[in-house]
JSON list of C-alpha atoms in Angstrom, two decimals:
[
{"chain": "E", "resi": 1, "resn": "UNK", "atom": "CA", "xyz": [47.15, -67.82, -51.26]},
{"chain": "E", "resi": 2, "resn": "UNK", "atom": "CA", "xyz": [48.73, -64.68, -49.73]},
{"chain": "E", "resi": 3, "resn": "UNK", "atom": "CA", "xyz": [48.71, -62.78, -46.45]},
{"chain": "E", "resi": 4, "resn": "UNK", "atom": "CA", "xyz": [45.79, -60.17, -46.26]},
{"chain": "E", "resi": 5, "resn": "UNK", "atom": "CA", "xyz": [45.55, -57.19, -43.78]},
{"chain": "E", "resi": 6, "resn": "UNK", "atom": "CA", "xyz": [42.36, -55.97, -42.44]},
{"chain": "E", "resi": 7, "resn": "UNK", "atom": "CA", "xyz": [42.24, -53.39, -39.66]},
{"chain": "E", "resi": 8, "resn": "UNK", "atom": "CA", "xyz": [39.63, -55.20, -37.29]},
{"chain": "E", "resi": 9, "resn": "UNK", "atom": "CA", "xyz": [41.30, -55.84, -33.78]},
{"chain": "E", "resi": 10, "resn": "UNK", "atom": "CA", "xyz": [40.33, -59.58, -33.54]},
{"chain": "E", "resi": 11, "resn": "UNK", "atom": "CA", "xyz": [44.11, -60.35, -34.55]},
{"chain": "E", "resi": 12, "resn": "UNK", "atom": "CA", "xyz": [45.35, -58.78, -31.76]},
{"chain": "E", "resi": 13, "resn": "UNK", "atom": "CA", "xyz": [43.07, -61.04, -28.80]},
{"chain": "E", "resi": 14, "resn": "UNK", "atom": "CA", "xyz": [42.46, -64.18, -30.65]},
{"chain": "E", "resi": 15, "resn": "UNK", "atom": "CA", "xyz": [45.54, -65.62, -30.02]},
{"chain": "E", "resi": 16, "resn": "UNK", "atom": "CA", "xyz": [45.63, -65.12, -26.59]},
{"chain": "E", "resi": 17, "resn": "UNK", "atom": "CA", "xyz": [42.13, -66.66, -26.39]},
{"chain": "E", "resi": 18, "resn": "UNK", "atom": "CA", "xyz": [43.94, -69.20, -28.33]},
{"chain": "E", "resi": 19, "resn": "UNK", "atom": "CA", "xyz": [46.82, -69.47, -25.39]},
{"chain": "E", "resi": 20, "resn": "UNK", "atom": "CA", "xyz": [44.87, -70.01, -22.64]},
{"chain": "E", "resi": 21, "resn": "UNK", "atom": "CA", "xyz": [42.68, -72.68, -24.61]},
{"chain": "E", "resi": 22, "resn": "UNK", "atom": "CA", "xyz": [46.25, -74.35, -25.02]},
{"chain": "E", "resi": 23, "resn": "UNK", "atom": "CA", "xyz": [46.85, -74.15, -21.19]},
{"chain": "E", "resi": 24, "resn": "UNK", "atom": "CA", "xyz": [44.10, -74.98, -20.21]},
{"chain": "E", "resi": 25, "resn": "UNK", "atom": "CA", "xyz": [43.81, -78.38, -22.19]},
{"chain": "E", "resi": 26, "resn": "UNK", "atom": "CA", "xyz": [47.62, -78.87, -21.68]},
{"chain": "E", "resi": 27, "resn": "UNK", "atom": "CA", "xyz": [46.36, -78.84, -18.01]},
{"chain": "E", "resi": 28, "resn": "UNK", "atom": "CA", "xyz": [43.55, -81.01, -18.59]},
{"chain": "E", "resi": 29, "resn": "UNK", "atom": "CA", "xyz": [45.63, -83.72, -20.32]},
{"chain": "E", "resi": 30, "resn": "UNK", "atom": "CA", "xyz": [48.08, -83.62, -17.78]},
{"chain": "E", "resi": 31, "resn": "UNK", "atom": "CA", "xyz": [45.32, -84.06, -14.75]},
{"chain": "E", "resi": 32, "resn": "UNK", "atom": "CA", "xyz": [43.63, -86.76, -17.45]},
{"chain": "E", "resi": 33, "resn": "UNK", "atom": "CA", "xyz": [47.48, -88.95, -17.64]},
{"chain": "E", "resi": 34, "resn": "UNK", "atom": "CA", "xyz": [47.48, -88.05, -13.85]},
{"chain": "E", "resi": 35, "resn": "UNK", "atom": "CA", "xyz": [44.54, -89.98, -13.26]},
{"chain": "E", "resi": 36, "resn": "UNK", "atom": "CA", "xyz": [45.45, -92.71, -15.40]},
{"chain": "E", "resi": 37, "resn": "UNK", "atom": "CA", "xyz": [48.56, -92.85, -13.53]},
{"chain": "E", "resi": 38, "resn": "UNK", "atom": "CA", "xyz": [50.40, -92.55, -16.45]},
{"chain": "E", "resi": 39, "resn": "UNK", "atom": "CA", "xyz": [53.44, -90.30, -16.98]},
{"chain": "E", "resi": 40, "resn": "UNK", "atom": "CA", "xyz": [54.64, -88.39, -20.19]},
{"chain": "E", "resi": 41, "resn": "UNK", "atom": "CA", "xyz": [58.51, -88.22, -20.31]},
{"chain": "E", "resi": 42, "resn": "UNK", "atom": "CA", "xyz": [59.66, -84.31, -19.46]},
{"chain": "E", "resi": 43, "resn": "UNK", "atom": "CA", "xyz": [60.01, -83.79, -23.51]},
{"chain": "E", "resi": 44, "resn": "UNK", "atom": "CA", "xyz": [56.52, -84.38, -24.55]},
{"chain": "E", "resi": 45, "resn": "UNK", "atom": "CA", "xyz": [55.09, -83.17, -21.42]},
{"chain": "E", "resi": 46, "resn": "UNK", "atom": "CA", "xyz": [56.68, -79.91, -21.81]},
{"chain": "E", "resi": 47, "resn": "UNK", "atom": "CA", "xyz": [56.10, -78.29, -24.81]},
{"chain": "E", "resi": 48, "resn": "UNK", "atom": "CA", "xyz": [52.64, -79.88, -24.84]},
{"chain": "E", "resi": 49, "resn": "UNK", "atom": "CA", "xyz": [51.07, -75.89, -24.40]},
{"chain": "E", "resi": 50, "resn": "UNK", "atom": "CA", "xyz": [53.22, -75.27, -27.75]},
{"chain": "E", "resi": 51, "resn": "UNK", "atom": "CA", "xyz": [51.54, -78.33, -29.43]},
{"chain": "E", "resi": 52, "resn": "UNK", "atom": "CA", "xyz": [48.02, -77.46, -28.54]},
{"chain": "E", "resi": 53, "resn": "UNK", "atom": "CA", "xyz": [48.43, -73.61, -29.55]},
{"chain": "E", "resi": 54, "resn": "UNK", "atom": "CA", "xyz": [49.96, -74.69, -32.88]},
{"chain": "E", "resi": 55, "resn": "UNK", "atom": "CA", "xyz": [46.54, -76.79, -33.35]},
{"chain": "E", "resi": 56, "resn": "UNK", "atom": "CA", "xyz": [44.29, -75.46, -32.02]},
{"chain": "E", "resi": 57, "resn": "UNK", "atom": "CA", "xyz": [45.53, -72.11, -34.32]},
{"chain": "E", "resi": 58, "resn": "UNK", "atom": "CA", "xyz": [45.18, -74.29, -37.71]},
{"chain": "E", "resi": 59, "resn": "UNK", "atom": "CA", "xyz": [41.43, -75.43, -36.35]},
{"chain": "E", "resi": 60, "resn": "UNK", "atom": "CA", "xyz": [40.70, -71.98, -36.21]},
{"chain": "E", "resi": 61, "resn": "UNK", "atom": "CA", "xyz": [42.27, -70.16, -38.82]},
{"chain": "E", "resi": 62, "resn": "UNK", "atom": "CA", "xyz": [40.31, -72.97, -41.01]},
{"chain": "E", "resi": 63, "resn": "UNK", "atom": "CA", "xyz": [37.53, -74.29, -39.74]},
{"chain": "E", "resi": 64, "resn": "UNK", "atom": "CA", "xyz": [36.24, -72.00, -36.81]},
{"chain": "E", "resi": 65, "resn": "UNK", "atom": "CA", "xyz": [36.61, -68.49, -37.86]},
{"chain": "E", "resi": 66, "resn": "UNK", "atom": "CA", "xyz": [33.53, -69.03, -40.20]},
{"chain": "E", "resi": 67, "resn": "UNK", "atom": "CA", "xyz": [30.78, -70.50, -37.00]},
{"chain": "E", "resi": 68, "resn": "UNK", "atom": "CA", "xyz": [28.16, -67.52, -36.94]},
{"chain": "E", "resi": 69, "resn": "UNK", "atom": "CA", "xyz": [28.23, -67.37, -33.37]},
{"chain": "E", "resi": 70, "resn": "UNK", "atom": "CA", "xyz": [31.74, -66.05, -33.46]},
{"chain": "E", "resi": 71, "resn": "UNK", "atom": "CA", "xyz": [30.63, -63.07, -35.58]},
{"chain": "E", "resi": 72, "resn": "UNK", "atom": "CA", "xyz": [27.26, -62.63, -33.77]},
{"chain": "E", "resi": 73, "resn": "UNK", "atom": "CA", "xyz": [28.67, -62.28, -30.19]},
{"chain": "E", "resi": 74, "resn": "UNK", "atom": "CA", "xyz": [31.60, -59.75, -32.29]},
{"chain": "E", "resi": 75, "resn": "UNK", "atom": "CA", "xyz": [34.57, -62.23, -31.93]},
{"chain": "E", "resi": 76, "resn": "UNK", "atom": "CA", "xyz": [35.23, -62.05, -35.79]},
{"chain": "E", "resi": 77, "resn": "UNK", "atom": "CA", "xyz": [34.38, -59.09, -38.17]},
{"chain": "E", "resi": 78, "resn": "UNK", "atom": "CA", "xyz": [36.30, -60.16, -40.94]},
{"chain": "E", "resi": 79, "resn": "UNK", "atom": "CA", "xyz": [33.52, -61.46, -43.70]},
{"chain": "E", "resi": 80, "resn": "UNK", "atom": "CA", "xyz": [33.78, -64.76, -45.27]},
{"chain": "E", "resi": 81, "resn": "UNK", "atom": "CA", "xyz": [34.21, -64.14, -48.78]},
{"chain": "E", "resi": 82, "resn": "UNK", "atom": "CA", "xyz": [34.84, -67.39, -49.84]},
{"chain": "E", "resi": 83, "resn": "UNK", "atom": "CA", "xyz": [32.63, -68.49, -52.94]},
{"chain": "E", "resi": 84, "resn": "UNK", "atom": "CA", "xyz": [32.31, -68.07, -56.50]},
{"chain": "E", "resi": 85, "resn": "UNK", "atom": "CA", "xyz": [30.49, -64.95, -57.36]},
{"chain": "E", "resi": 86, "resn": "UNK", "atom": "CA", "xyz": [29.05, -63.79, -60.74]},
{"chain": "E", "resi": 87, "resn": "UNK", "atom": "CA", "xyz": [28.88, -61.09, -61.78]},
{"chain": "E", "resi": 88, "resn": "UNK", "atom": "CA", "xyz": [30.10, -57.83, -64.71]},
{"chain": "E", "resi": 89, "resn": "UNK", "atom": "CA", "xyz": [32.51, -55.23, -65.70]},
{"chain": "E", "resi": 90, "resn": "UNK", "atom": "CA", "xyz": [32.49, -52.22, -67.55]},
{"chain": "E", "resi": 91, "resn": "UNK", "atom": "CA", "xyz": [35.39, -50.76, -68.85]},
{"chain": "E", "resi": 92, "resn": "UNK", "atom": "CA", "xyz": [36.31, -47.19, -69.97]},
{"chain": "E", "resi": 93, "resn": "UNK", "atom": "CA", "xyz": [37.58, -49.26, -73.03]},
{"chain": "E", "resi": 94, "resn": "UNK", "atom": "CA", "xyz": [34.54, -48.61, -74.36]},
{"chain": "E", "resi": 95, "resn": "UNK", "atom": "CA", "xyz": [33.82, -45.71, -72.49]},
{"chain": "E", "resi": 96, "resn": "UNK", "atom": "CA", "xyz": [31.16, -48.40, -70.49]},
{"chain": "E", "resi": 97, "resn": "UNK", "atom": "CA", "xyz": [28.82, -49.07, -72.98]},
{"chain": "E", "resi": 98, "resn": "UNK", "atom": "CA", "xyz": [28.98, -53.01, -72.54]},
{"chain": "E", "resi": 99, "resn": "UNK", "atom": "CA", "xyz": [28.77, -55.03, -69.35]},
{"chain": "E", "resi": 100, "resn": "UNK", "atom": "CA", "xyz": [31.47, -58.20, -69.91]},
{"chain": "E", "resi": 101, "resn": "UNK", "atom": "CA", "xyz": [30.38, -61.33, -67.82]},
{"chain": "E", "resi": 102, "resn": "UNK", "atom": "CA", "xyz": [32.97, -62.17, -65.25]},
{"chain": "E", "resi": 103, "resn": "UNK", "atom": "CA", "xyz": [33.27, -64.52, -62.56]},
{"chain": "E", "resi": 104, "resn": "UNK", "atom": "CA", "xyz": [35.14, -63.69, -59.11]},
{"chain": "E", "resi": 105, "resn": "UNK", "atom": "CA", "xyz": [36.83, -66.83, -57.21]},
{"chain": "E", "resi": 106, "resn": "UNK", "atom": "CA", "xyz": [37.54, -65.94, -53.63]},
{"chain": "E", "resi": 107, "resn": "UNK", "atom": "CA", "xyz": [39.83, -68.48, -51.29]},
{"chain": "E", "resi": 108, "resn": "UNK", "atom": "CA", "xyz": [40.10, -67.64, -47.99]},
{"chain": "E", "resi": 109, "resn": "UNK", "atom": "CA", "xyz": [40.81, -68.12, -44.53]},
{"chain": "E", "resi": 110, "resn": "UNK", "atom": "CA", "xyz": [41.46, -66.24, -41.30]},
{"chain": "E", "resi": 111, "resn": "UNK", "atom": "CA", "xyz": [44.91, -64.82, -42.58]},
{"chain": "E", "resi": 112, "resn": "UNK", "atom": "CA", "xyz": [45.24, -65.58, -46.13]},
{"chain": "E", "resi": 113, "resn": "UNK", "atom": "CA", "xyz": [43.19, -64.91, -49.09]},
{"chain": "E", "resi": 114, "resn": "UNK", "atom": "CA", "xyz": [43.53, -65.72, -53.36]},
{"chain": "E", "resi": 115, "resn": "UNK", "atom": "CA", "xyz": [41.31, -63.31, -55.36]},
{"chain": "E", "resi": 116, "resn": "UNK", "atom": "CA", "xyz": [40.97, -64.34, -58.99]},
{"chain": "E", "resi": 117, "resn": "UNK", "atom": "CA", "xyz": [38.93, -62.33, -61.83]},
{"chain": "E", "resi": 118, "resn": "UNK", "atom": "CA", "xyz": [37.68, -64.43, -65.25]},
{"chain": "E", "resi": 119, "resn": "UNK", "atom": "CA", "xyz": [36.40, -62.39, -67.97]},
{"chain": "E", "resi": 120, "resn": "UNK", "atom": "CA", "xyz": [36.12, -64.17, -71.47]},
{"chain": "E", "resi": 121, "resn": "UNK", "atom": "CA", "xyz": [39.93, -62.76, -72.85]},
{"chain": "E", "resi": 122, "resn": "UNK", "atom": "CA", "xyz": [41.61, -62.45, -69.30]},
{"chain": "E", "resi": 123, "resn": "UNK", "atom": "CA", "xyz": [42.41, -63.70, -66.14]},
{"chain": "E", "resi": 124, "resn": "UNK", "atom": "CA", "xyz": [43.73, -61.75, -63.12]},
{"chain": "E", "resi": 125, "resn": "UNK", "atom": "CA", "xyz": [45.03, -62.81, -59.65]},
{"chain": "E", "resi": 126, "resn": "UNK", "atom": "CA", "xyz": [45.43, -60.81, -56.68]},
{"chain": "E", "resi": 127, "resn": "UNK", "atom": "CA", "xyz": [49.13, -60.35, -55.07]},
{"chain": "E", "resi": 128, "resn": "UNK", "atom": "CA", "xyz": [47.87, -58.09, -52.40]},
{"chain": "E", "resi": 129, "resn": "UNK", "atom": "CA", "xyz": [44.94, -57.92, -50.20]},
{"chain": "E", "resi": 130, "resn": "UNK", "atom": "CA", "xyz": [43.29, -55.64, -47.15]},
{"chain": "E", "resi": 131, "resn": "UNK", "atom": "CA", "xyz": [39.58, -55.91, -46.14]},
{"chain": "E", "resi": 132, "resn": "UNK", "atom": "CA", "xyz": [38.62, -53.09, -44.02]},
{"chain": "E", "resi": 133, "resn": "UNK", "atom": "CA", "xyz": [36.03, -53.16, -41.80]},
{"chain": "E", "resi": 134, "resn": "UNK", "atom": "CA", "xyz": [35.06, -49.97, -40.12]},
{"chain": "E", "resi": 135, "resn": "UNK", "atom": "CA", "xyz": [34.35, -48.04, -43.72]},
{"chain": "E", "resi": 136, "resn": "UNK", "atom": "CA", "xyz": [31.32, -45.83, -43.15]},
{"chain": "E", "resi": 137, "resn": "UNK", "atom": "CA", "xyz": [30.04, -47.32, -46.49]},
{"chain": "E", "resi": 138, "resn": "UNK", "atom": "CA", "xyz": [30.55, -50.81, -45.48]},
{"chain": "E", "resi": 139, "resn": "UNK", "atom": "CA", "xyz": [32.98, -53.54, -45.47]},
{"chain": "E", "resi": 140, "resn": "UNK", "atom": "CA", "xyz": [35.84, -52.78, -48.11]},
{"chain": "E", "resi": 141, "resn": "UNK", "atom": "CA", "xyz": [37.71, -55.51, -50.20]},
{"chain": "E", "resi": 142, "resn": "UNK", "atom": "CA", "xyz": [40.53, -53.65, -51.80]},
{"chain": "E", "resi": 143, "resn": "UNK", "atom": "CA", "xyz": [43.22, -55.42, -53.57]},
{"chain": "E", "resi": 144, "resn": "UNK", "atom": "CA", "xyz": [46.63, -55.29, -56.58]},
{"chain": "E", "resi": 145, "resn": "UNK", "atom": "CA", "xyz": [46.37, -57.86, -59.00]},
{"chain": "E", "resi": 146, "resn": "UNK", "atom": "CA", "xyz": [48.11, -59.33, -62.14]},
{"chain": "E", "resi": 147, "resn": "UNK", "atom": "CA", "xyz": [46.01, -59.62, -65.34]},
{"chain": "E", "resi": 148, "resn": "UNK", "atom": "CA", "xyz": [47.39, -61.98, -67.82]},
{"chain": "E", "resi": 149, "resn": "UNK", "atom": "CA", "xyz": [45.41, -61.99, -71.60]},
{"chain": "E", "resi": 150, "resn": "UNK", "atom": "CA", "xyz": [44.18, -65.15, -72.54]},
{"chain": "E", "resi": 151, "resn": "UNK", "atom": "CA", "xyz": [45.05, -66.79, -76.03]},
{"chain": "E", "resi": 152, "resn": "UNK", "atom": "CA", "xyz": [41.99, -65.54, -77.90]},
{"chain": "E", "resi": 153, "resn": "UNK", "atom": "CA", "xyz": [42.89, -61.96, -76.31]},
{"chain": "E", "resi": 154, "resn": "UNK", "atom": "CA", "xyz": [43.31, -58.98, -78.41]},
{"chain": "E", "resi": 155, "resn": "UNK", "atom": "CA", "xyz": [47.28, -58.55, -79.81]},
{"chain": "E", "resi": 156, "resn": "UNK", "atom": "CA", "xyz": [46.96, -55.21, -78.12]},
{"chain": "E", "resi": 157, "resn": "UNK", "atom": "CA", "xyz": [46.13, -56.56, -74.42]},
{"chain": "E", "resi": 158, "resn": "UNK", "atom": "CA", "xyz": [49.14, -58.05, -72.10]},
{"chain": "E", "resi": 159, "resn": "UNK", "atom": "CA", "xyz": [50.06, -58.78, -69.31]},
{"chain": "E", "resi": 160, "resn": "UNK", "atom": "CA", "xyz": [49.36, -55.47, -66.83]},
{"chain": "E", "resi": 161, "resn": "UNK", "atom": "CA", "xyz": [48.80, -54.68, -63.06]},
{"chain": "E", "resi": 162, "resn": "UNK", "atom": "CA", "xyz": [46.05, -52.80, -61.47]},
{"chain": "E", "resi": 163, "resn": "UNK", "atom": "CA", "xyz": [43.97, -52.32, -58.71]},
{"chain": "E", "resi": 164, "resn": "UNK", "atom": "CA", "xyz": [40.04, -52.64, -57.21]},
{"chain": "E", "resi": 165, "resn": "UNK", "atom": "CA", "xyz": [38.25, -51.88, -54.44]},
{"chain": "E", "resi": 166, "resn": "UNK", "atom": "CA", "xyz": [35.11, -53.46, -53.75]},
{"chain": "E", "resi": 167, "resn": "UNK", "atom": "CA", "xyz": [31.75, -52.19, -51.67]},
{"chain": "E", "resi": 168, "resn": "UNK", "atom": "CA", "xyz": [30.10, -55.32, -49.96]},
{"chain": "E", "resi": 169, "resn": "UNK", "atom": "CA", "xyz": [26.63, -54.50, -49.63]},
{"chain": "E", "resi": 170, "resn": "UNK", "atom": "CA", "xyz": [24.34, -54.89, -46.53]},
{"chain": "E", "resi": 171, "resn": "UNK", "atom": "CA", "xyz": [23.54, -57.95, -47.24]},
{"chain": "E", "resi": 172, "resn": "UNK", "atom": "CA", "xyz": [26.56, -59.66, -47.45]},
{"chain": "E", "resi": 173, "resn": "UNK", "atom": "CA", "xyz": [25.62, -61.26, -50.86]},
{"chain": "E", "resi": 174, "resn": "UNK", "atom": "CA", "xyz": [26.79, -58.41, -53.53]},
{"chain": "E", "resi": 175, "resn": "UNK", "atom": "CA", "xyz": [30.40, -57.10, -53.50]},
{"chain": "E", "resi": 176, "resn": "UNK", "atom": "CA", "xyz": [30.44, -53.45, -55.80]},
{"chain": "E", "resi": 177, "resn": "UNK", "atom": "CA", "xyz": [33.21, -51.01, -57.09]},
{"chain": "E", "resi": 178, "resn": "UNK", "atom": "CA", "xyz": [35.36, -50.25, -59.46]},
{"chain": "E", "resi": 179, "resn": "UNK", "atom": "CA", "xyz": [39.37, -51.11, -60.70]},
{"chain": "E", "resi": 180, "resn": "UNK", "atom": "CA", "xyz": [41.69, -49.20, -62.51]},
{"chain": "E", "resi": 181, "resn": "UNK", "atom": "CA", "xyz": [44.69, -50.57, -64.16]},
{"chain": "E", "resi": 182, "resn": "UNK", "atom": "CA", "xyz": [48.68, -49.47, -64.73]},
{"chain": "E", "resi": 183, "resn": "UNK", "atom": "CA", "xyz": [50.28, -47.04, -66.90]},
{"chain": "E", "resi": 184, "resn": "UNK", "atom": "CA", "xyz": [50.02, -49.13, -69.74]},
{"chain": "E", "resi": 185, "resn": "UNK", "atom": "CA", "xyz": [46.71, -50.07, -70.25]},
{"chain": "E", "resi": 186, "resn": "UNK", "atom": "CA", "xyz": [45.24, -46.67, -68.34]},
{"chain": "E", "resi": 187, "resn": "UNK", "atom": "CA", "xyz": [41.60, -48.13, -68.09]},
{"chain": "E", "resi": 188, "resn": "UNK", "atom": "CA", "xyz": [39.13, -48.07, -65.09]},
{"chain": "E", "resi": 189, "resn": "UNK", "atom": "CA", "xyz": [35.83, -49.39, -64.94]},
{"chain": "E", "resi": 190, "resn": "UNK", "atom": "CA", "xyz": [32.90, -51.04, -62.60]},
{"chain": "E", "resi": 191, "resn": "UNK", "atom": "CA", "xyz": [33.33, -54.24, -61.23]},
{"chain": "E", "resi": 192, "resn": "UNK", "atom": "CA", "xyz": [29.56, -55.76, -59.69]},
{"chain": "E", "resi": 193, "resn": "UNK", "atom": "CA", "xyz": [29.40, -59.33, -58.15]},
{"chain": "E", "resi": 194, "resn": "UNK", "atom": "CA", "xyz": [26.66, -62.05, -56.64]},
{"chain": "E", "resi": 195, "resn": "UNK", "atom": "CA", "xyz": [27.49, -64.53, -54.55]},
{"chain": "E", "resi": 196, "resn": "UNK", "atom": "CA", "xyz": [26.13, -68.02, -56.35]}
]
């Protein structure tokens, strides 16, 4: 998985909500050892806000970032995309006249993301990512990837870089757009996904 860039502000506020969590339950366990009469020696107690931030972090770059609240009450706008999705392409190979079954394989978390594309004589992985989401038209996957041939490919395909950007739809289930690839291969196409 690789880094990803999106352009909502929660990156900017969720880690302070994250540091006074970690405060505040470096206080509580402090008060809690208090009561117990029990006392942590000066290099566990201290760095103890450090500890908790550092978990509490991993929780939610994992786990929480996904709860529904979070997204109703507008905590987190970045979209889980995680999933297998099914879907086609159509290439200006053949000037579009056939839709290829593909399958899109999304891994993600709060700050990382793998994108991978299986058609029947290629495979392609993203390098790059950015999911933007104040687009007029929606919310906007857009990403570079390598696309290595399979070994029932074509002798004319290899190994090639391109690009896609992808519509989600209202809905949330359907992702939509189109790719284009390098100098080499010089195709473009449509790109249309379900979420299964």
């Amino acid at each position: 998985m690789h880094a990803y860039t999106t352009d909502s502000s929660e990156r900017k506020f969720i880690p302070l909500y994250i540091a006074g969590a970690s405060v505040l339950a470096a206080w509580v366990l402090n008060r809690v050892l208090g009561a117990m009469q029990f006392t942590l020696p000066w290099w566990i107690d201290a760095p103890s806000v450090i500890g908790f931030y550092g978990l509490l972090y991993v929780i939610f770059n994992k786990y929480l970032w996904r709860w529904r609240i979070l997204r109703t009450i507008g905590v987190v706008k970045v979209p889980d995309l995680n999933g297998t999705w099914k879907g086609y392409m159509a290439s200006s190979f053949d000037e579009h006249t056939t839709k290829y079954d593909a399958t899109f394989k999304i891994f993600q978390n709060w700050t990382r993301i793998s994108i991978i594309l299986e058609a029947n004589y290629s495979k392609s992985s993203s390098m790059i990512a950015a999911i933007v989401t104040e687009d007029p038209g929606g919310t906007v996957l857009s990403y570079e990837y390598l696309n290595e041939p399979m070994p029932n490919a074509k002798y004319t395909m290899h190994t090639h870089r391109g690009t896609a950007r992808l519509t989600m739809q209202s809905n949330g289930e359907a992702l939509e757009g189109e790719y284009y690839t390098g100098r080499d291969r010089q195709n473009f196409g449509i790109l249309r996904f379900e979420r299964t």
